Coordinates of C-alpha atoms in Angstrom, one line a residue:
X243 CA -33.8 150.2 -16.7
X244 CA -34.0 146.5 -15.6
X245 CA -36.8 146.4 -13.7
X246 CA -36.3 143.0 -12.8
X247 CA -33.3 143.5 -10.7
X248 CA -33.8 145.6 -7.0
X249 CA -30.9 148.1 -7.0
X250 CA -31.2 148.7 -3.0
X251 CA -30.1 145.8 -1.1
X252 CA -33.5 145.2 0.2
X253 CA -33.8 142.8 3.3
X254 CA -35.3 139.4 2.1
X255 CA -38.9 139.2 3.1
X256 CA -38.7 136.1 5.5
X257 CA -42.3 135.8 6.0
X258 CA -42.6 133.2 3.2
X259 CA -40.5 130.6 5.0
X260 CA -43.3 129.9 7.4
X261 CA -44.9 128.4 5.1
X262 CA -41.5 126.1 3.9
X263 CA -41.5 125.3 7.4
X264 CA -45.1 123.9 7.3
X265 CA -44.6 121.8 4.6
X266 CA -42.8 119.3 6.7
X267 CA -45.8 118.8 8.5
X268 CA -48.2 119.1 5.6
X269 CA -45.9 116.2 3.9
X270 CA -45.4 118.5 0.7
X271 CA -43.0 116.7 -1.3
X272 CA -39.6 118.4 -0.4
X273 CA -38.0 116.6 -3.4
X274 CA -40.0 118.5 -5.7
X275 CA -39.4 121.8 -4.1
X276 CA -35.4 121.1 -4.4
X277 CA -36.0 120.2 -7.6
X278 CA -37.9 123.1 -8.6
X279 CA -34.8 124.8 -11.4
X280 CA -37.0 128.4 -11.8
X281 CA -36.5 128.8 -7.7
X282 CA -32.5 127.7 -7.9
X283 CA -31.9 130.4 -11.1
X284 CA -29.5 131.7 -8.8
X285 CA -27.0 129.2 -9.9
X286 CA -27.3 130.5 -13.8
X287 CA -26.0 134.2 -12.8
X288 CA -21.9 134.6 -12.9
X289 CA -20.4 134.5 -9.2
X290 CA -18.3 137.3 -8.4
X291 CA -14.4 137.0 -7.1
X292 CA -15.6 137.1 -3.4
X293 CA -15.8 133.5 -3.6
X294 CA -12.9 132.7 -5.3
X295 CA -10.9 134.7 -3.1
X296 CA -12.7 132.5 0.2
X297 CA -11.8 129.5 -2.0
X298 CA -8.4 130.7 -2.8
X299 CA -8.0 131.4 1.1
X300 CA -9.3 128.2 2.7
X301 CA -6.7 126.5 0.3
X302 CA -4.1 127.9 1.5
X303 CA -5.1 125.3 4.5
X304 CA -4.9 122.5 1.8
X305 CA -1.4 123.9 0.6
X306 CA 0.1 123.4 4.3
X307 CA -1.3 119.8 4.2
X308 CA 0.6 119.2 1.2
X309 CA 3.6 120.7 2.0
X310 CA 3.9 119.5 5.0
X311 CA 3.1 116.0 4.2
X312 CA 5.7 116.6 1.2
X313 CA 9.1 117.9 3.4
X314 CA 9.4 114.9 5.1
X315 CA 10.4 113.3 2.1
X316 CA 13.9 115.4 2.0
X317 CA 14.2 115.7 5.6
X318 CA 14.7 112.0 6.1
X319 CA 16.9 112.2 3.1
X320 CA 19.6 114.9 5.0
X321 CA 18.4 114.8 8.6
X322 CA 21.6 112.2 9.2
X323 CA 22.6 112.2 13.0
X324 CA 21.6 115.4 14.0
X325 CA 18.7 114.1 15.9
X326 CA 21.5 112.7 18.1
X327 CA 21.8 109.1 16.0
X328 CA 21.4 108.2 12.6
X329 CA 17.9 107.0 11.7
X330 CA 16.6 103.1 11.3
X331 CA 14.5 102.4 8.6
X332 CA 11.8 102.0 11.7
X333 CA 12.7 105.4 13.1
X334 CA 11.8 107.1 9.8
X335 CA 8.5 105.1 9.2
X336 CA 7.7 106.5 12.9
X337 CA 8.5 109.8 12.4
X338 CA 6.3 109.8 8.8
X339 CA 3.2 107.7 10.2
X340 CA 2.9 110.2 13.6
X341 CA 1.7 112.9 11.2
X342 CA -0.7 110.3 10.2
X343 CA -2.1 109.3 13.5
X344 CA -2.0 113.1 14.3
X345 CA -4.2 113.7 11.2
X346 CA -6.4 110.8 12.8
X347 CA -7.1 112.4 15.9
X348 CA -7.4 115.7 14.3
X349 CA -9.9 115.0 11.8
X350 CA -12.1 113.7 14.4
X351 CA -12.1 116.4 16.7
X352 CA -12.6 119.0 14.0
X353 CA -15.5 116.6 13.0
X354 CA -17.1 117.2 16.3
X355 CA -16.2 120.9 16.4
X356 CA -17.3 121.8 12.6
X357 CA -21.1 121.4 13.2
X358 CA -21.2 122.9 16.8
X359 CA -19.0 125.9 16.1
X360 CA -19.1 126.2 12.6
X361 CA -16.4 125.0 9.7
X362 CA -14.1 128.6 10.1
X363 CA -13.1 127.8 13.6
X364 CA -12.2 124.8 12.8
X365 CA -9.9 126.2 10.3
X366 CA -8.7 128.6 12.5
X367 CA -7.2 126.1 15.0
X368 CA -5.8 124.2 12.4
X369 CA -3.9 126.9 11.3
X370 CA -2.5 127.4 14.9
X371 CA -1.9 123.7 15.7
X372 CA 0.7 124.4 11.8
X373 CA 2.4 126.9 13.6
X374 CA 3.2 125.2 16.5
X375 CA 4.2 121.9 15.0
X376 CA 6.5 123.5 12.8
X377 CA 8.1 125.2 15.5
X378 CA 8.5 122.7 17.6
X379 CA 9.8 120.1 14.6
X380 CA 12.5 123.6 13.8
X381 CA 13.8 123.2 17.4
X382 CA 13.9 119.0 17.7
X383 CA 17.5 117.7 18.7
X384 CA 16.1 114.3 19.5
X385 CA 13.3 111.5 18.4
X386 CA 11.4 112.3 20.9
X387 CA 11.0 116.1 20.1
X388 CA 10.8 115.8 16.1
X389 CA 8.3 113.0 16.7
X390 CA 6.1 115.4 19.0
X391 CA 6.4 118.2 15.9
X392 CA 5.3 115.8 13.5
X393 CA 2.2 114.1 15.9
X394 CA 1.4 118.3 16.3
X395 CA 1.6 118.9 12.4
X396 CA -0.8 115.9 11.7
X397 CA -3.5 117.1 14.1
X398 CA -3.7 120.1 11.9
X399 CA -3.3 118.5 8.7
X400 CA -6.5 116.6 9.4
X401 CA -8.4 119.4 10.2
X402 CA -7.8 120.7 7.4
X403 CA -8.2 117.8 5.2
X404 CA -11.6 117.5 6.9
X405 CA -13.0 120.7 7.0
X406 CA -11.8 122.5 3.6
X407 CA -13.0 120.6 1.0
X408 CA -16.5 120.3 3.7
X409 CA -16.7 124.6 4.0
X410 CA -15.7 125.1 0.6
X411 CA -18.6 122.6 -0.9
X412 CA -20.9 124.7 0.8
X413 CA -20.3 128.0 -0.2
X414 CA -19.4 127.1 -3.9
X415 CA -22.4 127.7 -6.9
X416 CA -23.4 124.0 -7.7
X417 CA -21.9 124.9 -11.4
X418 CA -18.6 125.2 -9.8
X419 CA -18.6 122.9 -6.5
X420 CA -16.1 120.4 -8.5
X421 CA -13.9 123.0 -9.9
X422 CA -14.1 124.8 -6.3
X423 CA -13.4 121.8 -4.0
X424 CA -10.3 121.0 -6.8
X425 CA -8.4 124.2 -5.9
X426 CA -8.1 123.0 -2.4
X427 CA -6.9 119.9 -4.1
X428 CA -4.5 122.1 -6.5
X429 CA -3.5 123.6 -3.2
X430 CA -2.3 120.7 -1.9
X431 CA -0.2 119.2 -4.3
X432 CA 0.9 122.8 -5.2
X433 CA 2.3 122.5 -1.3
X434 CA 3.9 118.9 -2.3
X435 CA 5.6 121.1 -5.2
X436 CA 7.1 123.6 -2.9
X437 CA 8.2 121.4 -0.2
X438 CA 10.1 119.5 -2.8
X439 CA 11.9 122.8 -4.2
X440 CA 12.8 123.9 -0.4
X441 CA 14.3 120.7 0.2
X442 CA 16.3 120.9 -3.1
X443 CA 17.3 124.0 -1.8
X444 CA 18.5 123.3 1.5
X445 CA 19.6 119.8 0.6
X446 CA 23.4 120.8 1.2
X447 CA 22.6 123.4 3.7
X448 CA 24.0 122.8 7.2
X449 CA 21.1 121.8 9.4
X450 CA 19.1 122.7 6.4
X451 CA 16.3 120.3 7.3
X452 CA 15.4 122.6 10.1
X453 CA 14.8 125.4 7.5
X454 CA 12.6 123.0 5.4
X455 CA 10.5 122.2 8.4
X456 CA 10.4 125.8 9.5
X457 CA 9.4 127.3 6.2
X458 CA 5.6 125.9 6.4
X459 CA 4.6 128.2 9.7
X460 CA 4.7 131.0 7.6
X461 CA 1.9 130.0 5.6
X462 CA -0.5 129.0 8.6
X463 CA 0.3 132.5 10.2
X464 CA -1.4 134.2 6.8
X465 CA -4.3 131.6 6.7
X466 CA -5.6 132.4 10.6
X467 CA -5.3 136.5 9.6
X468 CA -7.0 135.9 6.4
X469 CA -9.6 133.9 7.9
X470 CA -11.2 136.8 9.5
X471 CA -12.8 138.3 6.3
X472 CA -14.0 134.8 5.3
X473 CA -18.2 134.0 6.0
X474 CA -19.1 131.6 7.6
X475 CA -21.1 128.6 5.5
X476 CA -24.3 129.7 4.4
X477 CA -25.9 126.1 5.1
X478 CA -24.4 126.6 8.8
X479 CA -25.9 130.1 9.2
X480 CA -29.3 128.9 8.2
X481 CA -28.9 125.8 10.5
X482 CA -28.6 127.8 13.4
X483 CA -31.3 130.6 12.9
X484 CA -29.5 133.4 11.2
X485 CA -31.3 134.0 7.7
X486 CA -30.3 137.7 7.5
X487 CA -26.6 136.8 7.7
X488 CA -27.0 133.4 5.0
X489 CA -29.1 136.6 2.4
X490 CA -26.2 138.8 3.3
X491 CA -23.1 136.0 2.1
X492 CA -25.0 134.9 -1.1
X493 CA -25.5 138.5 -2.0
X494 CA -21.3 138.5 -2.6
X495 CA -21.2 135.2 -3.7
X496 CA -23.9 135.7 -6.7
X497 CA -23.5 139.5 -7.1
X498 CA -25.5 139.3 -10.3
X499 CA -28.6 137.7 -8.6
X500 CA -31.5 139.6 -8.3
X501 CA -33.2 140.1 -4.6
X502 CA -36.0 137.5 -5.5
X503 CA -33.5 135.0 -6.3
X504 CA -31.7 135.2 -3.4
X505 CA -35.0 135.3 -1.6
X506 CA -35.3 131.9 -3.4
X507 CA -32.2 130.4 -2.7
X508 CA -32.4 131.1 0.9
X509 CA -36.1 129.4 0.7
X510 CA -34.3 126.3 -1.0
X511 CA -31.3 126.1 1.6
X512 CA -34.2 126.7 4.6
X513 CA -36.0 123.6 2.7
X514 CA -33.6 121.2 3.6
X515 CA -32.4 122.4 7.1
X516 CA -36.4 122.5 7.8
X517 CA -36.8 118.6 6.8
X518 CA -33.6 118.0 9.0
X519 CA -34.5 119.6 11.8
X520 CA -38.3 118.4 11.6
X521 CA -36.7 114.5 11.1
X522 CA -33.5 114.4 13.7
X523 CA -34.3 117.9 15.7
X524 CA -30.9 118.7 17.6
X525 CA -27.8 116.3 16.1
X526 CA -25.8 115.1 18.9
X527 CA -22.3 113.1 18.1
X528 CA -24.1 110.3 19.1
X529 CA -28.0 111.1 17.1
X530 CA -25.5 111.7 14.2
X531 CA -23.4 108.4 13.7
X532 CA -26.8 106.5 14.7
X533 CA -28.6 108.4 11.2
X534 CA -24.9 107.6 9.7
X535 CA -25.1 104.2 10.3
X536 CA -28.9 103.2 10.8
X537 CA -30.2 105.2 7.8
X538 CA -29.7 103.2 4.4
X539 CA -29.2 105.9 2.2
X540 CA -26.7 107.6 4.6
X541 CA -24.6 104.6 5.0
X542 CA -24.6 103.9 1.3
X543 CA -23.6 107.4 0.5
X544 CA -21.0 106.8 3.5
X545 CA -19.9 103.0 2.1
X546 CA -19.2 105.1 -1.2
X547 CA -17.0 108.1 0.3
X548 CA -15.2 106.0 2.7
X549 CA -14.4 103.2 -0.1
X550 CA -13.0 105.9 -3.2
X551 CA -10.8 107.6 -0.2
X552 CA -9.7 103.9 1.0
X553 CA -9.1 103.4 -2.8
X554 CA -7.2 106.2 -3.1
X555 CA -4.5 105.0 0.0
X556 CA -4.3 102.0 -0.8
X557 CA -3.0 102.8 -4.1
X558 CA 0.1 103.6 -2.8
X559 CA -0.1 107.0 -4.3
X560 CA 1.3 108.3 -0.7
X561 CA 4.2 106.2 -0.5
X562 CA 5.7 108.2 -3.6
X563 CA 5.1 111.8 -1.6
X564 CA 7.0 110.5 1.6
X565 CA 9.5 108.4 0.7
X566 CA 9.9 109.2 -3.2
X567 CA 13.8 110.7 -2.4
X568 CA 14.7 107.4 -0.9
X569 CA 12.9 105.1 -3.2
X570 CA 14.7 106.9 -6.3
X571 CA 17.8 107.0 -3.9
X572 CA 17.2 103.0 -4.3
X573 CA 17.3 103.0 -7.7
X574 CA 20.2 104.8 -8.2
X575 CA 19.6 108.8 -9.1
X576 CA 22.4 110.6 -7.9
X577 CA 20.0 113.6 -6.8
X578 CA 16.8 111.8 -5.8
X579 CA 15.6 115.1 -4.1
X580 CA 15.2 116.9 -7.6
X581 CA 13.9 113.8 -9.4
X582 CA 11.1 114.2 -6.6
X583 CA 10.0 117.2 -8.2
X584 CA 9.7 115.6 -11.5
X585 CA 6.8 114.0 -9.5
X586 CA 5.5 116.3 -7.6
X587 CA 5.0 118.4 -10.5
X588 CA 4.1 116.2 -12.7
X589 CA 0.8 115.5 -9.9
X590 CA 0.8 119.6 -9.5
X591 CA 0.0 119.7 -13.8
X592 CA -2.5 117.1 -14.0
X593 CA -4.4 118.4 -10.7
X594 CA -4.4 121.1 -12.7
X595 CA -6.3 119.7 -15.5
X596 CA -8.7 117.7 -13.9
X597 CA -10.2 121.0 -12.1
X598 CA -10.7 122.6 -16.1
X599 CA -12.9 118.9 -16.5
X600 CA -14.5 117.5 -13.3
X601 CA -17.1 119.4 -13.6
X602 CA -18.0 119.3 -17.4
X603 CA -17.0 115.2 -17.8
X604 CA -17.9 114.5 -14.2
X605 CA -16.3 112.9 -11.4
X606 CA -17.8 109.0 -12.2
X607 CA -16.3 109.4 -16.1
X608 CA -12.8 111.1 -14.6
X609 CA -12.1 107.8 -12.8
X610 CA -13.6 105.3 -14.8
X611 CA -11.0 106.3 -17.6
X612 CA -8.0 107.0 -15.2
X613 CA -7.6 104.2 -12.8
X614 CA -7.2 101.4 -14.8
X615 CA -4.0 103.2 -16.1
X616 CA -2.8 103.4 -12.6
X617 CA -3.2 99.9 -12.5
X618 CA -1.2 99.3 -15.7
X619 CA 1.2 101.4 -14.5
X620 CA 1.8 100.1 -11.1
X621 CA 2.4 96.8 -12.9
X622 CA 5.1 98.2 -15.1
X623 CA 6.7 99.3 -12.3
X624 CA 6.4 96.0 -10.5
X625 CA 8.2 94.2 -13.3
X626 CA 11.1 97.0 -14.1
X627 CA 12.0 96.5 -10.3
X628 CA 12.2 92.6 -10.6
X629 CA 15.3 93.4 -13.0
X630 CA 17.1 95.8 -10.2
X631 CA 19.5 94.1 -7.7
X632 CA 18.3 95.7 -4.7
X633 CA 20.0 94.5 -1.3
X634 CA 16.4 93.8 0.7
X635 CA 18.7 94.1 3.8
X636 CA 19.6 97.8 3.6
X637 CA 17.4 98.6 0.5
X638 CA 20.4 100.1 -1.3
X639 CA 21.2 99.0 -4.6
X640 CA 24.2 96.3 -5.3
X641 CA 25.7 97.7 -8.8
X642 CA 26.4 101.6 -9.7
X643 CA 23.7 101.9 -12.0
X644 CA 20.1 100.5 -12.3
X645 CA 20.5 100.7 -16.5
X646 CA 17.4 100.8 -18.3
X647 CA 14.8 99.3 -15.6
X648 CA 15.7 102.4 -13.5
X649 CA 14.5 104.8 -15.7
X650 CA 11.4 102.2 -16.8
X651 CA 10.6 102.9 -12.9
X652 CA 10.7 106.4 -12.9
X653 CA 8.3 106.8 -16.1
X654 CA 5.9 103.9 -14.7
X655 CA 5.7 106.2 -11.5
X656 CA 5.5 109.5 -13.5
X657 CA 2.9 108.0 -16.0
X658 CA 1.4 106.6 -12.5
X659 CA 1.0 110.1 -11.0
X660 CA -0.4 111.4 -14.0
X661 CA -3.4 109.1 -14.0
X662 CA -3.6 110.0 -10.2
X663 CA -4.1 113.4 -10.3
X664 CA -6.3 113.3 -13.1
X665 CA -9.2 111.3 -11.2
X666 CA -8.4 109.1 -7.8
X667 CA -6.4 111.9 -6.2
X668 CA -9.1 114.5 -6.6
X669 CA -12.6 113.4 -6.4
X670 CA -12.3 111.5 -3.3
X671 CA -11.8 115.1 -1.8
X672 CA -15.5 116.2 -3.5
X673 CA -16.7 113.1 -1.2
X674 CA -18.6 115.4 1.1
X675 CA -21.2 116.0 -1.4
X676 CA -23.0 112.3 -1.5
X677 CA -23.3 113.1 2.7
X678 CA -27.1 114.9 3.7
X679 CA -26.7 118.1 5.5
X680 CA -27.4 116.3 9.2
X681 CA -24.4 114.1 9.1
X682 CA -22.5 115.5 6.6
X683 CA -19.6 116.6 9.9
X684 CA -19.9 113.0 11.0
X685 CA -19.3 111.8 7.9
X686 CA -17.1 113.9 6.3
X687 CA -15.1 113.2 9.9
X688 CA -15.5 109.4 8.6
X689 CA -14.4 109.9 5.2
X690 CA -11.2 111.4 6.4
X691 CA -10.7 108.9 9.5
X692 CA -10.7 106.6 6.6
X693 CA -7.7 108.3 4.7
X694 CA -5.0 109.0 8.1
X695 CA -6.3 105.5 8.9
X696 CA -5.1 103.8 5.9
X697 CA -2.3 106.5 6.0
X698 CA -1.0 105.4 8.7
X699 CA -0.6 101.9 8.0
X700 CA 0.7 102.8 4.1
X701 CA 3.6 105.4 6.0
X702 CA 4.5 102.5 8.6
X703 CA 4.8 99.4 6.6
X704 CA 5.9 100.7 3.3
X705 CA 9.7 100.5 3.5
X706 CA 9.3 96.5 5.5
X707 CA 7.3 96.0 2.5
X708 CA 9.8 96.5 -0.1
X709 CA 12.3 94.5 2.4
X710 CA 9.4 91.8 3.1
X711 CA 7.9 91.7 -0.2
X712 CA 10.5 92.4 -2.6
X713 CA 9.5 96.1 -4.5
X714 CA 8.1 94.4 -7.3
X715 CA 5.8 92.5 -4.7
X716 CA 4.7 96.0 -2.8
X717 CA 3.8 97.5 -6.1
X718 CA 2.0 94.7 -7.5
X719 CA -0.3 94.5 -4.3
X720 CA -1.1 98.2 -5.0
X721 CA -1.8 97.7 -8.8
X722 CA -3.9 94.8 -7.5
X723 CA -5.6 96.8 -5.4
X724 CA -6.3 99.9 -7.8
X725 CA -7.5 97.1 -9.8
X726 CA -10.3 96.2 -7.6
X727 CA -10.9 100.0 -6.8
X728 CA -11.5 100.4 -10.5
X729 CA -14.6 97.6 -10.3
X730 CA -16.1 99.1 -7.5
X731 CA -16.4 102.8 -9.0
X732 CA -18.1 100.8 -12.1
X733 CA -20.6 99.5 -10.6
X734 CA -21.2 102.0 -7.5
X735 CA -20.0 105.4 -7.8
X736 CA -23.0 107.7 -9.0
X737 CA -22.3 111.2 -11.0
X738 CA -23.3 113.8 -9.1
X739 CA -22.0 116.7 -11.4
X740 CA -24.8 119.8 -11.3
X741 CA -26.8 118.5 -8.6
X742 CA -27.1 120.4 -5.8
X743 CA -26.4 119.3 -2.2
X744 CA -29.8 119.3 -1.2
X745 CA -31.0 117.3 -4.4
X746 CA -28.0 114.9 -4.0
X747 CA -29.5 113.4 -0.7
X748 CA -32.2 111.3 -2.9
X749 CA -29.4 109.6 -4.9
X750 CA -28.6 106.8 -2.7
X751 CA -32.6 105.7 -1.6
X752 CA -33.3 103.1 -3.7
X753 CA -29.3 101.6 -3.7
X754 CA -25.8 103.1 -4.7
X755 CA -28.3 105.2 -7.3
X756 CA -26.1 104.8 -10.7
X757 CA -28.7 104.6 -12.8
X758 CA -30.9 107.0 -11.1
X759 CA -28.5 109.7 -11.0
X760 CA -27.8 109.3 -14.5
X761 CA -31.5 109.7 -15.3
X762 CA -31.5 112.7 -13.0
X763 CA -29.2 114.2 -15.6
X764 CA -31.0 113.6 -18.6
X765 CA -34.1 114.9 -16.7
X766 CA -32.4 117.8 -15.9
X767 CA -30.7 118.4 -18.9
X768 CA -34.3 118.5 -20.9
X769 CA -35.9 120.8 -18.4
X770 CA -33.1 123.0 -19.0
X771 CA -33.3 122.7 -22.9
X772 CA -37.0 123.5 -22.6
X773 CA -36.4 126.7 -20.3
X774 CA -34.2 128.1 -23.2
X775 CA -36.8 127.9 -25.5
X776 CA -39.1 129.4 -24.0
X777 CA -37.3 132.4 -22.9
X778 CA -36.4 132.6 -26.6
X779 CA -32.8 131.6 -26.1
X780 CA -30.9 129.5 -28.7

C-alpha cells in the first residue's frame, strides 16, 4: 500500500497558513516560496477529465464568439432588401462594427463584474445577453432592429472574450495553461467554421439569413445550463476567504495528488493572495487601474498584452472573418460563401496545431517564426490585387474573371491565415497570464478593450479602405504593420511557458524581462534535472 497517498479525503489542515500569512510582515521572501518546485509537485501528477470537461464548457462561450463574429460574413452577402432597402457599403460596415462597440462595452463591464462576483457569473450573463441578441437579430425587418441584435450580440461576445481565456488560466495545471487557454481559442475559430457552413447552407434559402442568425442561441442556452456544474476559480475562492471550497476544486482537478500536495498548493495560491492583500488590501475599480498604471511592472506587463492583441487587429486578420464572402465576391468566385470556408478552416487546422506546440516551443518562439510570414504574405497579396481591375466605386470587378492574380490572392490569404493561427491569433488570448493576481480583471478588461477597440475601427473602415486606398494599398498597410508587430515581439515579448501565475508576476521588474525569463527557464530546467536524479529517475 502507498503510504504516501491519504485514501480519505481528509480536510486540509489550514493551521499552517497562519504562518504564510505572517511572512508578509516578517518580509520572508515570497519569491522564494513561489519558487519553491518540491511545494508545487502538484503540477507533476496527471489532471483528471474534470478539467477538461470545465475547459471544454467555458469554450463553448469562445465558440459563440466565433460564430457569431463569423455569420455576418454570409448575412451581408444574402440579406438583400429584406431589411426594407438594399444595404450601402456604410450600412454593412455599421451593422458589422456595432458587434464591436457592443464587445467594447461588454468586456468592460464583465471586467468590473469578474473580480467582485467571480468569473462564472460573468459567463453566465454572457450566455444570456447570446440569446437575446440572436433573437432579436432572427426577428429584425429594419436597420434599426438588426443593428440593436448585433450591438446585444457584441456585449456578450466581449464578455466572453474577456472572461474565458481569464477563468480558464486559472483553473488550468501550469503544464497545460497554453494548451488549455488554446481550446477556447480552437472554440472560436471552430465557431467561424460553422457559421460559414450554415451560411453555405442557407445561402439560397428564402430569408435564410434569419436562420443563420438564429442558429447561434442554441449554443448559449447549453453554456448557461452547463455552467452550473462548473467551480468557481480557485484563485477567486482563496481571494475571498473560502480555502475549504479552493482544497475541494483542486482535489478534481489533480485527482492523482496526494492530500499534502494539495495542502501545498493551497499554501502557494494563499501565498500570493496574502502579499496582495497585505500590499493593495480591498481592490476597488479605481485602487486597481491606479496599481495598473502606477506600478512599473504592471504596466509593462500591461504595455505587452495590450500591444500583441493591438498587433493581432491591426493585422487585418478580422477583415477576412467579416467580409471574406464579399472580398472573394470582388475577385470574382462565383460562390464566395464556400471559398470562405476554405479560410475558416484552413484558421480551424492550424489553431489546431498550435495548441499540440504552445506549450512545448512556447508562445515567444510560436510568433517569432510565424509573423514575418504574415507579413510576406500580406504583401503577396498587396501586389496580386494591383493586377485586378477593381471598380473602387462599387468594389465589383470590371472583367469576368480575375485570371491568375485571383487565385494568387486567395493562396496569399490562405497561406496568410495559416501563419495566423499558428502564433498571432492564439497567444494574444494567453495574455492574461503576464497580469498579477490584483489587476489581473482590470487588465485582462484592458487587454480586451484593446481588441473591440481596434475592432471597431478595422470593421468600419475596411471596405472605404479598399475604395480609398486601392486593395493593394489596405493590405500593404497591414503587412506594414505585422511588420512592425514582428520587431516588437523580438525585443519585448518574454516566454512564460511553465511558469506559474504566481511566479510570472517577477518577470517584468527589472524591464520587459526577456532575458530574465529565459534564465528563469534554464534555472528551472536544472532544478528539475537534479530532482530526477535524486529520486533515482532517468
Amino acid at each position: 500500500m502507498d503510504t504516501n497517498k491519504d485514501t480519505k479525503q481528509e480536510d486540509v489542515d489550514f493551521g499552517t497558513i497562519a504562518h504564510i500569512e505572517s511572512t508578509v510582515d516578517n518580509n520572508i521572501d515570497h519569491q522564494e516560496i513561489l519558487n519553491d518546485v518540491d511545494l508545487d509537485s502538484i503540477e507533476t501528477t496527471k489532471p483528471g477529465a474534470f478539467i477538461w470537461l470545465v475547459v471544454l464548457t467555458a469554450a463553448v462561450g469562445g465558440l459563440l464568439f466565433g460564430y457569431d463574429t463569423g455569420v455576418i460574413s454570409g448575412v451581408l452577402v444574402v440579406i438583400g432588401s429584406d431589411l426594407g432597402k438594399d444595404l450601402s457599403s456604410s450600412d454593412k460596415e455599421l451593422i458589422t462594427s456595432l458587434t464591436s462597440g457592443g464587445a467594447f462595452v461588454g468586456a468592460i463591464v464583465a471586467g468590473m463584474m469578474a473580480d467582485r462576483f467571480g468569473r462564472k457569473l460573468a459567463i453566465w450573463i454572457g450566455s444570456v445577453l447570446f440569446t437575446v441578441g440572436a433573437i432579436v437579430q432572427a426577428v429584425s425587418y429594419n436597420l434599426a432592429q438588426m443593428s440593436a441584435g448585433r450591438f446585444i450580440i457584441g456585449l456578450g461576445v466581449g464578455a466572453a472574450a474577456m472572461v474565458v481565456p481569464l477563468y480558464i488560466s486559472e483553473l488550468s495545471p501550469t503544464r497545460f495553461r497554453g494548451r488549455m487557454v488554446a481550446i477556447d481559442v480552437i472554440a472560436i475559430t471552430g465557431g467561424q467554421v460553422i457559421a460559414y457552413c450554415i451560411d453555405a447552407a442557407f445561402e439560397h434559402v428564402s430569408n435564410g439569413w434569419r436562420y443563420m442568425v438564429g442558429i447561434g442561441g442554441i449554443p448559449s442556452v447549453l453554456l448557461a445550463i452547463f455552467l452550473f456544474w462548473c467551480p468557481e476559480s480557485p484563485r477567486q475562492l482563496i481571494y475571498h476567504n473560502k480555502p475549504d471550497e479552493c482544497a475541494a476544486i483542486l482535489r478534481k482537478i489533480y485527482p492523482n495528488a496526494t492530500e499534502r500536495q494539495v495542502e501545498n498548493k493551497v499554501l502557494l495560491i494563499q501565498t500570493g493572495v496574502n502579499e496582495i492583500k497585505a500590499l493593495h488590501q480591498e481592490m476597488t475599480p479605481y485602487k486597481s487601474l491606479k496599481q495598473l498604471y502606477g506600478v512599473p511592472a504592471n504596466f509593462r506587463a500591461l504595455v505587452v498584452a495590450c500591444g500583441l492583441m493591438a498587433i493581432q487587429q491591426l493585422c487585418g486578420f478580422n477583415t477576412l472573418m467579416y467580409y471574406s464572402s464579399t472580398l472573394f465576391a470582388i475577385v470574382g468566385f462565383k460562390n464566395a460563401v464556400a471559398v470562405g470556408i476554405v479560410v475558416a478552416g484552413t484558421n480551424f487546422i492550424f489553431s489546431g496545431i498550435s495548441v499540440k506546440w504552445i506549450d512545448r516551443i512556447g508562445r515567444r518562439n510560436i510568433l517569432v517564426w510565424t509573423m514575418w510570414g504574415m507579413s510576406a504574405s500580406l504583401v503577396l497579396a498587396a501586389i496580386a490585387f494591383s493586377y485586378i481591375p477593381i471598380n473602387l466605386d462599387t468594389l465589383e470587378l470590371e472583367t469576368d474573371d480575375a485570371g491568375w492574380a485571383g487565385i494568387v490572392v486567395l493562396v496569399a490569404i490562405i497561406l496568410f491565415v495559416a501563419f495566423y493561427a499558428s502564433g498571432l491569433g492564439n497567444v494574444p488570448w494567453q495574455a492574461t497570464e503576464l497580469l498579477p493576481m490584483e489587476v489581473r480583471a482590470m487588465g485582462t478588461m484592458m487587454v480586451t478593450c484593446t481588441n473591440w477597440g481596434i475592432n471597431i475601427i478595422i470593421s468600419s473602415t475596411f471596405l472605404s479602405m479598399m475604395k480609398g486606398m486601392t486593395p493593394s494599398g489596405a493590405f500593404g498597410l497591414y503587412a506594414s504593420l505585422c511588420f512592425f508587430g514582428w520587431i516588437s515581439v523580438i525585443f519585448c515579448y518574454p516566454e512564460v511557458a511553465q511558469m506559474t501565475l504566481e511566479q510570472i508576476r517577477y518577470v517584468f521588474e527589472d524591464g520587459f524581462g526577456v532575458r530574465k525569463a529565459k534564465q528563469w527557464r534554464k534555472q528551472h530546467k536544472d532544478e528539475l534535472a537534479t530532482r530526477k536524479e535524486k529520486e533515482g529517475i532517468v
